mmCIF file of C-alpha atoms in Angstrom:
data_model
loop_
_atom_site.group_PDB
_atom_site.id
_atom_site.type_symbol
_atom_site.label_atom_id
_atom_site.label_comp_id
_atom_site.label_asym_id
_atom_site.label_seq_id
_atom_site.Cartn_x
_atom_site.Cartn_y
_atom_site.Cartn_z
ATOM 1 C CA MET J 1311 65.807 90.301 89.906
ATOM 2 C CA ARG J 1312 62.024 90.399 90.234
ATOM 3 C CA ARG J 1313 59.845 90.574 93.316
ATOM 4 C CA LEU J 1314 57.014 88.044 93.435
ATOM 5 C CA PHE J 1315 55.648 89.022 96.848
ATOM 6 C CA PRO J 1316 54.558 91.482 98.082
ATOM 7 C CA HIS J 1317 53.866 94.075 95.395
ATOM 8 C CA PRO J 1318 55.201 92.237 92.313
ATOM 9 C CA ALA J 1319 57.823 94.176 90.365
ATOM 10 C CA ASP J 1320 60.123 93.236 87.493
ATOM 11 C CA ASP J 1321 63.235 95.169 88.493
ATOM 12 C CA VAL J 1322 64.261 95.449 92.138
ATOM 13 C CA THR J 1323 67.619 95.523 93.903
ATOM 14 C CA LEU J 1324 68.800 93.443 96.817
ATOM 15 C CA LEU J 1325 69.604 96.535 98.856
ATOM 16 C CA GLU J 1326 66.135 98.049 98.563
ATOM 17 C CA CYS J 1327 64.540 94.723 99.547
ATOM 18 C CA TYR J 1328 66.777 93.925 102.522
ATOM 19 C CA ASP J 1329 67.677 97.352 103.913
ATOM 20 C CA VAL J 1330 64.635 97.560 106.186
ATOM 21 C CA GLU J 1331 64.000 98.508 109.794
ATOM 22 C CA ARG J 1332 64.898 95.802 112.287
ATOM 23 C CA PRO J 1333 63.923 96.608 115.876
ATOM 24 C CA LYS J 1334 66.520 95.632 118.462
ATOM 25 C CA PRO J 1335 65.110 93.093 120.940
ATOM 26 C CA HIS J 1336 65.484 93.856 124.641
ATOM 27 C CA GLY J 1337 68.877 92.845 125.998
ATOM 28 C CA ARG J 1338 70.393 91.457 122.802
ATOM 29 C CA PRO J 1339 70.949 92.148 119.086
ATOM 30 C CA TRP J 1340 68.480 91.335 116.315
ATOM 31 C CA ILE J 1341 69.674 88.024 114.822
ATOM 32 C CA GLU J 1342 69.094 87.143 111.199
ATOM 33 C CA LEU J 1343 69.984 83.739 109.780
ATOM 34 C CA CYS J 1344 71.266 83.613 106.191
ATOM 35 C CA MET J 1345 71.277 80.205 104.494
ATOM 36 C CA VAL J 1346 71.008 78.536 101.079
ATOM 37 C CA ALA J 1347 69.345 75.145 100.600
ATOM 38 C CA GLY J 1348 68.484 72.793 97.767
ATOM 39 C CA LEU J 1349 64.934 71.734 97.012
ATOM 40 C CA ASP J 1350 65.301 68.630 99.181
ATOM 41 C CA GLY J 1351 66.597 70.711 102.093
ATOM 42 C CA SER J 1352 70.318 70.035 101.791
ATOM 43 C CA THR J 1353 72.522 72.920 102.972
ATOM 44 C CA VAL J 1354 75.843 71.460 101.795
ATOM 45 C CA VAL J 1355 77.227 69.569 98.814
ATOM 46 C CA ASP J 1356 80.595 67.932 99.420
ATOM 47 C CA ARG J 1357 80.819 69.584 102.870
ATOM 48 C CA ASN J 1358 80.227 73.211 101.843
ATOM 49 C CA SER J 1359 77.505 75.401 100.329
ATOM 50 C CA ARG J 1360 79.275 76.662 97.192
ATOM 51 C CA ALA J 1361 77.607 74.244 94.753
ATOM 52 C CA LEU J 1362 74.170 75.394 95.950
ATOM 53 C CA SER J 1363 74.824 79.084 95.366
ATOM 54 C CA ASN J 1364 74.938 81.412 92.363
ATOM 55 C CA ALA J 1365 76.232 84.930 91.722
ATOM 56 C CA THR J 1366 73.057 86.598 93.005
ATOM 57 C CA ASP J 1367 73.083 84.531 96.179
ATOM 58 C CA GLN J 1368 76.714 85.491 96.744
ATOM 59 C CA GLN J 1369 75.807 89.136 96.201
ATOM 60 C CA LEU J 1370 72.991 88.743 98.720
ATOM 61 C CA LEU J 1371 75.500 87.600 101.335
ATOM 62 C CA ILE J 1372 77.637 90.677 100.609
ATOM 63 C CA THR J 1373 74.573 92.946 100.762
ATOM 64 C CA LEU J 1374 73.411 91.525 104.083
ATOM 65 C CA ARG J 1375 76.913 91.759 105.531
ATOM 66 C CA SER J 1376 76.979 95.438 104.595
ATOM 67 C CA LEU J 1377 74.050 96.016 106.964
ATOM 68 C CA VAL J 1378 75.184 94.093 110.062
ATOM 69 C CA ASP J 1379 77.665 94.660 112.881
ATOM 70 C CA VAL J 1380 78.738 91.058 113.567
ATOM 71 C CA VAL J 1381 78.751 87.771 111.635
ATOM 72 C CA LEU J 1382 78.045 84.786 113.892
ATOM 73 C CA VAL J 1383 79.253 81.434 112.585
ATOM 74 C CA GLY J 1384 80.014 77.933 113.817
ATOM 75 C CA ALA J 1385 83.552 76.568 113.988
ATOM 76 C CA GLY J 1386 82.882 73.815 111.439
ATOM 77 C CA THR J 1387 81.581 76.306 108.886
ATOM 78 C CA VAL J 1388 84.626 78.536 109.385
ATOM 79 C CA ARG J 1389 86.850 75.566 108.507
ATOM 80 C CA ALA J 1390 84.734 74.160 105.651
ATOM 81 C CA GLU J 1391 84.098 77.510 103.951
ATOM 82 C CA GLY J 1392 87.594 78.915 104.528
ATOM 83 C CA TYR J 1393 86.570 82.075 106.379
ATOM 84 C CA GLY J 1394 89.137 84.861 106.332
ATOM 85 C CA PRO J 1395 89.108 88.431 107.639
ATOM 86 C CA PRO J 1396 85.973 90.350 106.595
ATOM 87 C CA LYS J 1397 86.484 92.790 103.718
ATOM 88 C CA ARG J 1398 84.559 95.542 105.472
ATOM 89 C CA PRO J 1399 87.005 97.058 107.978
ATOM 90 C CA ASP J 1400 84.502 97.471 110.812
ATOM 91 C CA LEU J 1401 82.753 94.100 110.436
ATOM 92 C CA ARG J 1402 83.536 91.520 113.105
ATOM 93 C CA ILE J 1403 83.325 87.726 113.071
ATOM 94 C CA ALA J 1404 82.172 85.799 116.153
ATOM 95 C CA VAL J 1405 82.976 82.080 115.970
ATOM 96 C CA VAL J 1406 81.123 79.605 118.190
ATOM 97 C CA SER J 1407 83.277 76.691 119.321
ATOM 98 C CA ARG J 1408 83.300 74.164 122.147
ATOM 99 C CA THR J 1409 86.998 73.267 121.991
ATOM 100 C CA ALA J 1410 88.857 76.252 120.424
ATOM 101 C CA ASP J 1411 90.731 73.872 118.109
ATOM 102 C CA PHE J 1412 92.089 76.407 115.602
ATOM 103 C CA ASP J 1413 95.329 77.464 113.969
ATOM 104 C CA PHE J 1414 95.590 80.915 115.504
ATOM 105 C CA ASP J 1415 98.224 81.916 112.936
ATOM 106 C CA HIS J 1416 95.470 81.932 110.283
ATOM 107 C CA PRO J 1417 94.664 85.413 108.881
ATOM 108 C CA LEU J 1418 91.149 85.318 110.350
ATOM 109 C CA TRP J 1419 92.649 85.317 113.839
ATOM 110 C CA THR J 1420 95.690 87.503 113.228
ATOM 111 C CA SER J 1421 93.445 90.212 111.738
ATOM 112 C CA GLY J 1422 92.205 91.147 115.202
ATOM 113 C CA ARG J 1423 88.591 91.167 113.957
ATOM 114 C CA ALA J 1424 87.497 87.713 115.120
ATOM 115 C CA THR J 1425 86.191 86.712 118.541
ATOM 116 C CA LEU J 1426 85.694 83.196 119.898
ATOM 117 C CA ILE J 1427 82.502 82.285 121.756
ATOM 118 C CA LEU J 1428 83.360 79.462 124.145
ATOM 119 C CA PRO J 1429 82.079 77.618 127.201
ATOM 120 C CA THR J 1430 83.695 78.695 130.464
ATOM 121 C CA ASP J 1431 85.762 75.495 130.746
ATOM 122 C CA ALA J 1432 87.352 75.748 127.261
ATOM 123 C CA PRO J 1433 91.153 76.153 127.231
ATOM 124 C CA PRO J 1434 92.799 79.596 127.179
ATOM 125 C CA VAL J 1435 93.053 81.211 123.732
ATOM 126 C CA PRO J 1436 95.340 83.962 122.357
ATOM 127 C CA VAL J 1437 92.439 85.907 120.802
ATOM 128 C CA PRO J 1438 89.460 87.860 122.177
ATOM 129 C CA SER J 1439 86.762 85.585 123.569
ATOM 130 C CA ILE J 1440 83.319 85.567 125.139
ATOM 131 C CA ARG J 1441 82.605 82.745 127.568
ATOM 132 C CA ALA J 1442 79.156 81.568 128.588
ATOM 133 C CA GLY J 1443 77.893 78.180 129.702
ATOM 134 C CA HIS J 1444 79.703 75.179 131.162
ATOM 135 C CA ARG J 1445 80.800 72.429 128.722
ATOM 136 C CA GLN J 1446 78.355 73.781 126.141
ATOM 137 C CA VAL J 1447 78.041 77.375 124.968
ATOM 138 C CA ASP J 1448 75.092 79.246 126.461
ATOM 139 C CA LEU J 1449 74.296 81.070 123.242
ATOM 140 C CA ALA J 1450 71.660 83.399 124.671
ATOM 141 C CA ALA J 1451 74.072 84.628 127.338
ATOM 142 C CA ALA J 1452 76.882 84.911 124.791
ATOM 143 C CA VAL J 1453 75.057 86.984 122.155
ATOM 144 C CA ALA J 1454 73.819 89.319 124.893
ATOM 145 C CA GLN J 1455 77.490 90.233 125.415
ATOM 146 C CA LEU J 1456 78.052 91.219 121.771
ATOM 147 C CA ASP J 1457 78.375 94.952 121.194
ATOM 148 C CA ALA J 1458 76.018 94.925 118.218
ATOM 149 C CA ARG J 1459 72.599 96.016 117.041
ATOM 150 C CA LEU J 1460 72.332 93.520 114.163
ATOM 151 C CA VAL J 1461 73.970 90.090 113.921
ATOM 152 C CA GLN J 1462 73.978 87.796 110.896
ATOM 153 C CA ALA J 1463 74.241 84.070 111.584
ATOM 154 C CA GLU J 1464 75.683 82.014 108.726
ATOM 155 C CA GLY J 1465 75.455 78.426 109.998
ATOM 156 C CA GLY J 1466 76.201 75.627 110.070
ATOM 157 C CA SER J 1467 73.218 73.543 110.998
ATOM 158 C CA THR J 1468 74.375 72.868 114.577
ATOM 159 C CA LEU J 1469 74.650 76.595 115.291
ATOM 160 C CA ASN J 1470 71.282 77.115 113.613
ATOM 161 C CA GLY J 1471 69.791 74.464 115.886
ATOM 162 C CA MET J 1472 71.254 76.180 118.942
ATOM 163 C CA LEU J 1473 69.770 79.503 117.842
ATOM 164 C CA ALA J 1474 66.363 77.928 117.213
ATOM 165 C CA ALA J 1475 66.383 76.108 120.552
ATOM 166 C CA ALA J 1476 67.186 79.358 122.372
ATOM 167 C CA GLY J 1477 64.503 81.331 120.506
ATOM 168 C CA LEU J 1478 67.108 83.632 118.975
ATOM 169 C CA ILE J 1479 66.147 83.628 115.275
ATOM 170 C CA ASP J 1480 64.363 86.894 114.528
ATOM 171 C CA GLU J 1481 64.716 86.643 110.747
ATOM 172 C CA LEU J 1482 65.458 83.893 108.217
ATOM 173 C CA ASN J 1483 66.863 84.820 104.806
ATOM 174 C CA LEU J 1484 66.647 81.537 102.927
ATOM 175 C CA THR J 1485 67.740 81.114 99.324
ATOM 176 C CA MET J 1486 66.114 78.132 97.607
ATOM 177 C CA SER J 1487 68.492 76.680 95.028
ATOM 178 C CA PRO J 1488 66.728 74.976 92.070
ATOM 179 C CA GLN J 1489 68.413 71.597 92.436
ATOM 180 C CA LEU J 1490 68.010 68.232 94.133
ATOM 181 C CA ASN J 1491 71.110 67.091 95.982
ATOM 182 C CA GLY J 1492 70.391 63.854 97.833
ATOM 183 C CA GLY J 1493 73.027 62.543 100.181
ATOM 184 C CA ASN J 1494 73.026 62.649 103.964
ATOM 185 C CA GLY J 1495 74.202 66.229 104.400
ATOM 186 C CA PRO J 1496 72.765 68.430 107.146
ATOM 187 C CA ARG J 1497 69.508 70.283 106.754
ATOM 188 C CA LEU J 1498 68.790 73.780 108.046
ATOM 189 C CA THR J 1499 68.939 72.960 111.754
ATOM 190 C CA ALA J 1500 70.514 70.113 113.688
ATOM 191 C CA GLY J 1501 70.168 69.182 117.332
ATOM 192 C CA ALA J 1502 67.244 71.434 118.198
ATOM 193 C CA PRO J 1503 64.405 69.945 120.245
ATOM 194 C CA ASP J 1504 60.874 69.811 118.869
ATOM 195 C CA LEU J 1505 59.623 73.392 118.723
ATOM 196 C CA VAL J 1506 57.181 75.664 116.945
ATOM 197 C CA THR J 1507 58.396 79.148 115.999
ATOM 198 C CA PRO J 1508 55.846 80.853 113.727
ATOM 199 C CA MET J 1509 57.480 82.964 111.007
ATOM 200 C CA ARG J 1510 55.846 85.528 108.721
ATOM 201 C CA LEU J 1511 56.739 85.699 105.018
ATOM 202 C CA ALA J 1512 58.074 89.204 104.309
ATOM 203 C CA HIS J 1513 59.105 88.818 100.665
ATOM 204 C CA VAL J 1514 59.908 86.439 97.806
ATOM 205 C CA LEU J 1515 62.337 87.411 95.044
ATOM 206 C CA GLU J 1516 63.278 85.373 91.963
ATOM 207 C CA ASP J 1517 66.346 85.337 89.747
ATOM 208 C CA ASP J 1518 67.333 82.565 87.301
ATOM 209 C CA GLY J 1519 65.144 80.012 89.069
ATOM 210 C CA PHE J 1520 66.522 80.818 92.540
ATOM 211 C CA LEU J 1521 64.015 81.997 95.141
ATOM 212 C CA PHE J 1522 65.159 84.491 97.749
ATOM 213 C CA THR J 1523 62.784 84.370 100.704
ATOM 214 C CA ARG J 1524 62.748 86.515 103.818
ATOM 215 C CA TYR J 1525 60.832 85.479 106.927
ATOM 216 C CA VAL J 1526 60.556 87.335 110.232
ATOM 217 C CA ARG J 1527 59.390 86.043 113.582
ATOM 218 C CA HIS J 1528 55.612 86.255 113.571
ATOM 219 C CA ASN J 1529 55.294 88.765 116.394
ATOM 220 C CA ASP J 1530 58.101 91.050 115.132
ATOM 221 C CA VAL J 1531 57.303 94.178 113.106
ATOM 222 C CA SER J 1532 60.362 94.324 110.795
ATOM 223 C CA GLY J 1533 59.691 94.519 107.065
#
């Protein structure tokens, strides 16, 4: 792994590059978004991200998860990627859903380490839940209720769009996979209105043709 920017170096580790100070915003956790995309912007191949990734990208996900308190993820991604209980005993998973249509006998839910984020009119559920918003999740109100300093969002694109629309993305960790994928799969965000959120490039790493970029919100001081 080599660092291209800033301060080029031929041998760096993921932990030293990503274990940086992240100031907690007022009234909510710092939210970082972790995604992988192909060169044409696709974030899935055959409905999940596995074909876009490599071993270093998978290690990056593990490294970032080691630093956060909560993983925030959309219901569709939980199903498509086969989310189970987190390996780190104190890590929690918060799943954003509008309908709560899940098999609650699945290990993710029986582990006691997953919470549903739902609108107030969603049906009752047999697991811990946070409710905010009517008919649609009010994501800003929901994440403010999380007992966390640092949250990692892991998609999918609809959740990413909700975060962008609410101004909740403090950091984007985007892996660029060296492939063209075509198709009509989702891009990084879906459903967000037109917006401009300036981001500052904090670093670029390279390994086997993959680029590992880290951006922070322009007016934030992290990294």
